[in-house]
Short mmCIF file of C-alpha atoms and ligand atoms in Angstrom, two decimals:
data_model
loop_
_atom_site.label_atom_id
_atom_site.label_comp_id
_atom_site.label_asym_id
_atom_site.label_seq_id
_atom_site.Cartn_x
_atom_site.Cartn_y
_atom_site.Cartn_z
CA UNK A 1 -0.74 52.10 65.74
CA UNK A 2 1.86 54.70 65.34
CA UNK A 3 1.88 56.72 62.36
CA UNK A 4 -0.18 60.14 63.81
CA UNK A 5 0.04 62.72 61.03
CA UNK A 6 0.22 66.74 61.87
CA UNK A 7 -1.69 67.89 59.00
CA UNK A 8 -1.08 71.59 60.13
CA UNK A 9 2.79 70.70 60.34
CA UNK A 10 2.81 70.32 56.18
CA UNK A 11 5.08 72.69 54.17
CA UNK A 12 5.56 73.75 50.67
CA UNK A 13 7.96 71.59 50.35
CA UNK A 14 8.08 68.53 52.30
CA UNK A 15 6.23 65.35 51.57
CA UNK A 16 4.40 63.65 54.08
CA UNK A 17 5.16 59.59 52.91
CA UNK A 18 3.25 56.60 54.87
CA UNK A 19 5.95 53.86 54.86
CA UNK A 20 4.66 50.37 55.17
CA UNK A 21 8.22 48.35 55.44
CA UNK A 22 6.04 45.44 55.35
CA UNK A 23 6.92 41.76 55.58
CA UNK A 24 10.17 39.66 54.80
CA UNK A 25 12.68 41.59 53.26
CA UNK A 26 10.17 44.63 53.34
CA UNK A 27 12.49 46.33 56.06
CA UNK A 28 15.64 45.89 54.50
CA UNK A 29 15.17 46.98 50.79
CA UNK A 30 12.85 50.13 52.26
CA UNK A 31 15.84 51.15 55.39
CA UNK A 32 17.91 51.53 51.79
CA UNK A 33 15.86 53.23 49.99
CA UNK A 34 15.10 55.75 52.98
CA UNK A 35 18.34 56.52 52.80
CA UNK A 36 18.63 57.30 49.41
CA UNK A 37 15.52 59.60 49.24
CA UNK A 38 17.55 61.28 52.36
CA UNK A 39 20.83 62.13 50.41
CA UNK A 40 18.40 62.91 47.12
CA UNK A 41 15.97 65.38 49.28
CA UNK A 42 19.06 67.31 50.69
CA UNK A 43 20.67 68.05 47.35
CA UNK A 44 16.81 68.92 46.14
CA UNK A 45 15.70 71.57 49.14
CA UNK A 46 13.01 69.59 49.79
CA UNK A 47 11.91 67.60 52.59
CA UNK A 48 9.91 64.18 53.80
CA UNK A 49 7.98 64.02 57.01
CA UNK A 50 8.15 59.66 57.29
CA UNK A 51 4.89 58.17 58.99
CA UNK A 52 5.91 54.85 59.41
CA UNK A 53 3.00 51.92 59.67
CA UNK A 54 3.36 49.07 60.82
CA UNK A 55 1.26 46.68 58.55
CA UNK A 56 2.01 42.76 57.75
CA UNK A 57 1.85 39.49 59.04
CA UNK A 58 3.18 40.42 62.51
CA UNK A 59 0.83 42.59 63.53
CA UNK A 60 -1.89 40.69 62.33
CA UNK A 61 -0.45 37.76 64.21
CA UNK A 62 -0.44 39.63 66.93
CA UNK A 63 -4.04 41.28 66.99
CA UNK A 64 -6.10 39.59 63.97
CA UNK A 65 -6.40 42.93 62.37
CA UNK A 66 -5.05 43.72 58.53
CA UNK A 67 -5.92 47.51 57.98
CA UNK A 68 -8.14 49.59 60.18
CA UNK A 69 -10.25 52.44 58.69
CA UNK A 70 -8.25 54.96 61.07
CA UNK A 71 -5.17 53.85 59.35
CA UNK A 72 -6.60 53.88 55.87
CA UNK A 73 -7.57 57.24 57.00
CA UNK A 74 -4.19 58.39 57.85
CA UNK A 75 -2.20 56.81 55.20
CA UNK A 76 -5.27 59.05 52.91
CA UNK A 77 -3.68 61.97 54.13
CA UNK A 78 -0.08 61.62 53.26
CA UNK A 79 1.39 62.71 49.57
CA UNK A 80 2.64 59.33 48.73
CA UNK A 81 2.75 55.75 50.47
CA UNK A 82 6.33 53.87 50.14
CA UNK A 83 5.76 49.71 50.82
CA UNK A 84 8.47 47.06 50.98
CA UNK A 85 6.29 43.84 50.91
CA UNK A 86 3.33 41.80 52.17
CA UNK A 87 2.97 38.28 52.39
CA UNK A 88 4.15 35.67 54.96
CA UNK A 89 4.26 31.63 54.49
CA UNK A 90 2.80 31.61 58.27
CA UNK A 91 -0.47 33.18 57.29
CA UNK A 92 -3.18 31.54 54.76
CA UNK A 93 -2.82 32.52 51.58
CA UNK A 94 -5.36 35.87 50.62
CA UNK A 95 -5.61 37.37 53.81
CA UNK A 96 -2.78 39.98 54.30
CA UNK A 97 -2.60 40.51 50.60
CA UNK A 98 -5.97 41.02 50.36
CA UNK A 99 -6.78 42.49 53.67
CA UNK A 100 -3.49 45.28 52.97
CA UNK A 101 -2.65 45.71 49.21
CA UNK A 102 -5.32 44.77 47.62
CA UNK A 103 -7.62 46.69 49.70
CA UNK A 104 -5.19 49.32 49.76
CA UNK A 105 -5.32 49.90 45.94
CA UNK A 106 -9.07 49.64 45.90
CA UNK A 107 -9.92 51.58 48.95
CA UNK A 108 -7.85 54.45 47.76
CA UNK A 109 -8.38 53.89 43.68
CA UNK A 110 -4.71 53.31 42.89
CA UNK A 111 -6.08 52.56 39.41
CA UNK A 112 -2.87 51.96 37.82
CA UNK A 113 -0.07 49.42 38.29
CA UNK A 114 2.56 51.51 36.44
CA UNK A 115 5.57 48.74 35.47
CA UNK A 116 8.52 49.73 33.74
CA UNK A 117 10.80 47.17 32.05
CA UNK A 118 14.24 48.43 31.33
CA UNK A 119 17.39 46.83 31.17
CA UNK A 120 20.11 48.82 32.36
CA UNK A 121 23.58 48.50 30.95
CA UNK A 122 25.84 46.27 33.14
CA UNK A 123 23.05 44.20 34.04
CA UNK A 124 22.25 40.52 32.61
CA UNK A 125 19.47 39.46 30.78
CA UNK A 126 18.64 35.86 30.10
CA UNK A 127 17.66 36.83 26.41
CA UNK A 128 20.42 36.06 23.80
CA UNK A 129 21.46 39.18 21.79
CA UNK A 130 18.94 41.28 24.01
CA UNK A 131 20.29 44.98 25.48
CA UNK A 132 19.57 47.99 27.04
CA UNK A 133 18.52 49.40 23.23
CA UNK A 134 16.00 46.33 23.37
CA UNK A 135 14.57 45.75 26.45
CA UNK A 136 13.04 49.15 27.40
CA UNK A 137 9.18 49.22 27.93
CA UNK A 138 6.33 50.09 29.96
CA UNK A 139 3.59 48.36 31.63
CA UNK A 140 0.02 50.12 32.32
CA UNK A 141 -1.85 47.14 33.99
CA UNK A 142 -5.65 47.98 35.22
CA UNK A 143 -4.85 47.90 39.28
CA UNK A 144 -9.04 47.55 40.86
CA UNK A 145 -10.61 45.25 38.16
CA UNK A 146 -10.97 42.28 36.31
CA UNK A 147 -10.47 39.00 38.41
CA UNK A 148 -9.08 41.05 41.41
CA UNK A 149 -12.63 42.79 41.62
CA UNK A 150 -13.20 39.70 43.86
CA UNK A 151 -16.94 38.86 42.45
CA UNK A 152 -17.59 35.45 43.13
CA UNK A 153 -17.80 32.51 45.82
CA UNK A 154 -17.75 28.68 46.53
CA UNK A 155 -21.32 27.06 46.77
CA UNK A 156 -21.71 23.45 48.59
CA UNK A 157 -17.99 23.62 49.72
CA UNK A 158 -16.04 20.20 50.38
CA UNK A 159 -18.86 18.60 48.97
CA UNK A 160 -18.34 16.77 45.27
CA UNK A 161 -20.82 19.03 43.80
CA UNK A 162 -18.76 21.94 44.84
CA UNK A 163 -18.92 24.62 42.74
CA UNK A 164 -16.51 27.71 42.52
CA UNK A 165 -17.06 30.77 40.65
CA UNK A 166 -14.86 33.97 40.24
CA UNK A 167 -16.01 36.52 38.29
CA UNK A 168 -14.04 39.50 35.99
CA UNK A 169 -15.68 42.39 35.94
CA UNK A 170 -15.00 45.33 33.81
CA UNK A 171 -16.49 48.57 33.50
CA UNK A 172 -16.18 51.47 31.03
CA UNK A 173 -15.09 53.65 33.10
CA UNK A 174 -12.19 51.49 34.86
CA UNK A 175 -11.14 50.18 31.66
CA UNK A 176 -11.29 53.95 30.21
CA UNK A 177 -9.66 55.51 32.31
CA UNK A 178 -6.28 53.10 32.06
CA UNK A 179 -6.82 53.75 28.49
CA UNK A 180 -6.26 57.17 28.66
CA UNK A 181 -3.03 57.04 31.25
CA UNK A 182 -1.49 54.62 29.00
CA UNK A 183 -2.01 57.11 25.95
CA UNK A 184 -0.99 59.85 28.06
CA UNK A 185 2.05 58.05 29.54
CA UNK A 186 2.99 56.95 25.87
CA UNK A 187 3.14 60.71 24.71
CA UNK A 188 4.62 61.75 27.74
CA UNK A 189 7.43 59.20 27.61
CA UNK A 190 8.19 60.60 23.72
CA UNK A 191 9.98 57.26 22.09
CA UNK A 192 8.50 55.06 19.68
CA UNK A 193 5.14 56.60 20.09
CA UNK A 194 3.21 53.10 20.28
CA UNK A 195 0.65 51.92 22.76
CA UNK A 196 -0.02 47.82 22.25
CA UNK A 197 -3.23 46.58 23.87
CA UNK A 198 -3.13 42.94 25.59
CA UNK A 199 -6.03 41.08 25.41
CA UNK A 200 -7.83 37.86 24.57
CA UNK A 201 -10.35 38.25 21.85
CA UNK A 202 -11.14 35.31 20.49
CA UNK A 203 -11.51 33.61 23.51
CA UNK A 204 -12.85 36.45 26.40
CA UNK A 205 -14.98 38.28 23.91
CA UNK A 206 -17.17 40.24 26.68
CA UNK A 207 -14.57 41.47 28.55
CA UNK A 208 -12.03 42.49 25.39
CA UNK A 209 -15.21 43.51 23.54
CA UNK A 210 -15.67 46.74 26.11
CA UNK A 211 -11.35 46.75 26.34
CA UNK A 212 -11.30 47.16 22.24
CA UNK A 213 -14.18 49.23 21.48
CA UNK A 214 -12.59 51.64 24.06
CA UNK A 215 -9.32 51.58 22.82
CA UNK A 216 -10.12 52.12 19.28
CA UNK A 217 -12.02 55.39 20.48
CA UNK A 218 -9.92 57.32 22.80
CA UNK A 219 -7.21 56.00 20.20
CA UNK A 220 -9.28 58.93 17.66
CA UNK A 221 -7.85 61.79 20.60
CA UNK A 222 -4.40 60.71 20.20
CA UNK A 223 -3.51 60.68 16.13
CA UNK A 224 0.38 61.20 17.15
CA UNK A 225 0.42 57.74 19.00
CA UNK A 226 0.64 54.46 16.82
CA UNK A 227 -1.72 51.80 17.77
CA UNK A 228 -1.85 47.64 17.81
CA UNK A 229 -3.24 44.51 19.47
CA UNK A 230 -1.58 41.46 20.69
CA UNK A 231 -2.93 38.74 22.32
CA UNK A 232 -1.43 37.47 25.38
CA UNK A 233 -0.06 34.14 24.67
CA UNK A 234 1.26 35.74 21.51
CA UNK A 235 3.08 38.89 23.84
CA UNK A 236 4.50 36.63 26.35
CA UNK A 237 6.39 35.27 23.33
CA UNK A 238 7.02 38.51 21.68
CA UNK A 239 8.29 39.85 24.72
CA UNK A 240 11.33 37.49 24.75
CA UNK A 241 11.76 37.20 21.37
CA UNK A 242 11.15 40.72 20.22
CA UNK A 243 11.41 43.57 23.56
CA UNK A 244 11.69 45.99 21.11
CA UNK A 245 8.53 46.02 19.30
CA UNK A 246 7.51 47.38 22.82
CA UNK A 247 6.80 51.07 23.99
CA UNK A 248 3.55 51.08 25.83
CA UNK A 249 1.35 48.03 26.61
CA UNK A 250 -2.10 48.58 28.18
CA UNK A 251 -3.88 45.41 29.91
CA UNK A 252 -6.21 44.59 32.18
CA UNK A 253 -5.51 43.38 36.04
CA UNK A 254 -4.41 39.78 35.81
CA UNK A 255 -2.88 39.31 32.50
CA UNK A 256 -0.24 42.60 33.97
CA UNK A 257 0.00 40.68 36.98
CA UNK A 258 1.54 38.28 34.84
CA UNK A 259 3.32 40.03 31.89
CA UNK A 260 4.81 41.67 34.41
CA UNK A 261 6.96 39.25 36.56
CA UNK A 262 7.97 37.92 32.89
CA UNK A 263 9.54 41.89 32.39
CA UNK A 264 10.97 41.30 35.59
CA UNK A 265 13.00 38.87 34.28
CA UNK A 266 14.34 40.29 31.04
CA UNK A 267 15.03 43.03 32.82
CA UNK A 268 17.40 41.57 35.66
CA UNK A 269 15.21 39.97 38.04
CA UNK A 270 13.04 40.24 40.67
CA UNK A 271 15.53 42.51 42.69
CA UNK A 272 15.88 45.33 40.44
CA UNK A 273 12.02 45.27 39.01
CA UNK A 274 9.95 48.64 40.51
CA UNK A 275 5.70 49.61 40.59
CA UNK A 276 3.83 52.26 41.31
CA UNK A 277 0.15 51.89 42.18
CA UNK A 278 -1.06 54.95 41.10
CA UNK A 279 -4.24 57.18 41.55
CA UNK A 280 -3.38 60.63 39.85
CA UNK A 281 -5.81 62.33 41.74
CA UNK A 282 -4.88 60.75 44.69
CA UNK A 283 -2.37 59.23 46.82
CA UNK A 284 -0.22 56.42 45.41
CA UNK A 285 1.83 53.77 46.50
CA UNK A 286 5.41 52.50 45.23
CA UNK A 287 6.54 49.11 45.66
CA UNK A 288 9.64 47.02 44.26
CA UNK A 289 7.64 43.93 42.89
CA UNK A 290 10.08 41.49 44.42
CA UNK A 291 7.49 40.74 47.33
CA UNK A 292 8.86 39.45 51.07
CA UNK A 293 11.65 37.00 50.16
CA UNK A 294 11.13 35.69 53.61
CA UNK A 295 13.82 33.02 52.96
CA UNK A 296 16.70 36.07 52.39
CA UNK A 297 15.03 37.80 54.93
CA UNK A 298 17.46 39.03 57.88
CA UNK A 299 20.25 38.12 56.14
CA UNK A 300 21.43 41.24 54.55
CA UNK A 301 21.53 39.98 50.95
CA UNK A 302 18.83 40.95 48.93
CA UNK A 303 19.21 43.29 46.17
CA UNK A 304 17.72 46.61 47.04
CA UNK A 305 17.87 48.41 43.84
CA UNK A 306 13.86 47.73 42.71
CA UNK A 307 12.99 49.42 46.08
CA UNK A 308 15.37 52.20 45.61
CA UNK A 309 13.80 52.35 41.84
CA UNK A 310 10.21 52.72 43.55
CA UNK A 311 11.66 55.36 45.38
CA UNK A 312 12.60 57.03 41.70
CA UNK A 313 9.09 56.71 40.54
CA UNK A 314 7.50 58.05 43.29
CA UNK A 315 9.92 61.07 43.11
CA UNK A 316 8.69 61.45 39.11
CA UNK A 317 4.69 61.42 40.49
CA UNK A 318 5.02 63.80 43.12
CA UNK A 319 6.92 65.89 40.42
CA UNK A 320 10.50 65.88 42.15
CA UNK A 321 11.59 65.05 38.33
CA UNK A 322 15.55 65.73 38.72
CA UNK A 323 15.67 63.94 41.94
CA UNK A 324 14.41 60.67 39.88
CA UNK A 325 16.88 61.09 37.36
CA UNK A 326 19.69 61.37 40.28
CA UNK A 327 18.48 58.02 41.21
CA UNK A 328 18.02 56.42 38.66
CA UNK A 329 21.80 58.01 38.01
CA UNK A 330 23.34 56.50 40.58
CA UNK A 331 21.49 53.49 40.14
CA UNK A 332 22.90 52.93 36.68
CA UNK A 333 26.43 53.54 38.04
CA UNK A 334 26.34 51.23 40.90
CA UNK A 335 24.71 48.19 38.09
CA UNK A 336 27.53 49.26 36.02
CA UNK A 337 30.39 49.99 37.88
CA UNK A 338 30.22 47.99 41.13
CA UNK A 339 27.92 45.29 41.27
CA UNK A 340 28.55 41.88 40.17
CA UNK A 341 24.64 40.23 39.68
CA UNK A 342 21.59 41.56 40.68
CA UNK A 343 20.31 38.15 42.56
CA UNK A 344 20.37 37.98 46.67
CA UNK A 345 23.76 37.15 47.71
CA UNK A 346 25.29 37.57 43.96
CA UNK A 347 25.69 41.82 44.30
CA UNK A 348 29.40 41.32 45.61
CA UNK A 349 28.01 43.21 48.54
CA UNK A 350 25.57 43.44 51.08
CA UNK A 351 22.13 45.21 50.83
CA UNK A 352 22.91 47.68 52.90
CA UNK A 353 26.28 48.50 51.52
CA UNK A 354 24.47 48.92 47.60
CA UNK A 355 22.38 51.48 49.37
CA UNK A 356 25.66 52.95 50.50
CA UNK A 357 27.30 52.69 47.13
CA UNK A 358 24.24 54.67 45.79
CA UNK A 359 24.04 57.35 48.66
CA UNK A 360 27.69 57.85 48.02
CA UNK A 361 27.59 58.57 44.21
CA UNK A 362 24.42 60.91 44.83
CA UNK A 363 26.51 62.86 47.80
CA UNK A 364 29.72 63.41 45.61
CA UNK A 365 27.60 64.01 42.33
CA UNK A 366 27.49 67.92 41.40
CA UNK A 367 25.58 70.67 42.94
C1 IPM B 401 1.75 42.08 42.49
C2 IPM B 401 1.53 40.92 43.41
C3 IPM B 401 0.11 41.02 43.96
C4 IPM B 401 -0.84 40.97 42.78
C5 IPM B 401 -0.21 39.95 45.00
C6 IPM B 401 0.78 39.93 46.15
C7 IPM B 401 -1.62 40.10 45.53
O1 IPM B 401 1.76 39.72 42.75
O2 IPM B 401 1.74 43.23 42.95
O3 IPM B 401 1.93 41.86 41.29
O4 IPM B 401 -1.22 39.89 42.34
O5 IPM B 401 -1.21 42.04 42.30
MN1 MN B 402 2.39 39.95 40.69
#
């Protein structure tokens, strides 16, 4: 496996980012968005050193393996991990996206799954009388609990007294910690001021027992942020009927898994939706949430804007602030200005020509 890192060979300022291009249309959206952290980085003075891994279903086809400790190790030492997708419809279910991103985010305690929902102008939402002034939100899901803990198995298997359990687990310290980053984010982000916690109550009342208790008391450290609960069911309603009661939502792992593809939606699609699996102590990973595609895949016609958006948010984490906002930028000129949908093979051009489009407007912008 390729991928060697010099730590000795670090500067000031140059990042040292483990790409994982991934599965699908991994390689396609992540060649664009390479390119645009290229043009950003020159017009920045700084630099990136890329280690590129080669992760996904080919090379576990090829040699059974997922993720080796030695590349776990590797990947450890870079500032920031860029990934374009995992999952293939050759391989099982579970056992890439397990074996790579899920143990990925656990193995190096990328705590948060940081989601932002926002519409940009020029873009189409499927909500009626819905804009940019109303669909503009974030999304702090718990990334290394809950139902993803992976507590659980199947007893007597095949057998009509099979039984399967899977188990969420919570602790006060995973669930505190996301508590705080989403208060933190909220103040940091300076709109509405108002952190919404998604839960279940009245039906898992263990689980949103330990999430409310602790919400209500790290809410005492933070009197300048505003504070409510929402069920789920109720916010997946709310959330197309009313975006704008939304600044801030907290939840745990699975119910952000799925609020989250529904934020995808209002805010464009699957091709312009970004994550960051974060670990603010640590190294993090960015992702456009699309996943591999594989039926685009090759093709040259998949939107590569949520990858390039990744690209933005891992800019903002590793503190390269004004290079995010020249992406995002050029991002919101290219969704106004040029492009004529955001699905694969509805842009009005080809993937690699929206990168182009973007690199262009960030080359001929100022400075
Ligand atoms: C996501 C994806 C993953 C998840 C899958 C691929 C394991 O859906 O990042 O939201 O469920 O977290
Ligand atoms: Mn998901």
């Amino acid at each position: 496996m390729n991928g060697r890192i010099v730590q000795d060979a670090m500067t000031q300022s140059e990042y040292d980012i483990a790409v994982i291009p991934g599965d699908g249309t991994g390689p396609e959206v992540i060649a664009e968005g390479l390119k645009v952290l290229g043009a950003v980085s020159k017009k920045n003075g700084f630099g990136f050193a890329w280690h590129r891994f080669d992760l996904g279903a080919e090379h576990y086809k090829k040699t059974g393996e997922t993720l080796s400790d030695e590349v776990l190790e590797a990947m450890q030492l870079c500032h920031a991990m860029y990934l374009g997708a995992i999952g293939d419809p050759e391989v099982p279910p579970g056992i890439l996206e397990k074996g790579i991103l899920l143990r990925l985010r656990f193995a190096l305690d990328q705590y948060i799954n940081l989601r932002p929902i926002k519409l940009y102008p020029g873009v189409e939402t499927p909500l009626k009388d819905k804009g940019p002034d109303e669909i503009d939100f974030v999304v702090v899901r718990e990334n290394t609990e809950g139902l993803y803990a992976g507590a659980g198995g199947i007893l007597r298997r095949g057998s009509p007294y099979e039984v399967a359990i899977q188990e969420s687990i919570s602790t006060r310290m995973g669930v505190e910690r996301c508590i705080r980053y989403a208060f933190e984010a909220c103040r940091r982000r300076n709109r509405a001021k108002k952190l919404t916690l998604c839960g279940k109550t009245n039906v898992l009342t263990y689980t949103f027992d330990l999430w409310e208790r602790t919400f209500k008391e790290v809410a005492r450290s933070y009197p300048d942020i505003e504070t409510n609960y929402v069920h789920v069911d109720a916010l997946c309603m709310w959330m197309v009927k009313n975006p704008e009661w939304f600044d801030v939502i907290v939840t745990e792992n699975m119910f952000g898994d799925i609020i989250t593809d529904l934020g995808a939606m209002l805010q464009g699609g699957m091709g312009v939706a970004a994550g960051g699996n974060i670990n603010p102590q640590g190294t993090s990973m960015f992702e456009p949430i699309g996943g591999s595609a594989p039926k685009y895949a090759g093709q040259n016609i998949i939107n590569p804007i949520g990858a390039i958006l990744a690209a933005k948010l891992m800019l903002e984490t590793l503190g390269e602030a004004e290079g995010a906002q020249m992406i995002e930028g050029a991002v919101m000129k290219v969704l106004r200005e040029d492009l004529k949908g955001t699905g694969a093979g509805e842009m009005g051009y080809s993937t690699s020509e929206v990168g182009d489009l973007i690199v262009a407007f960030i080359e001929g912008s100022g400075g």
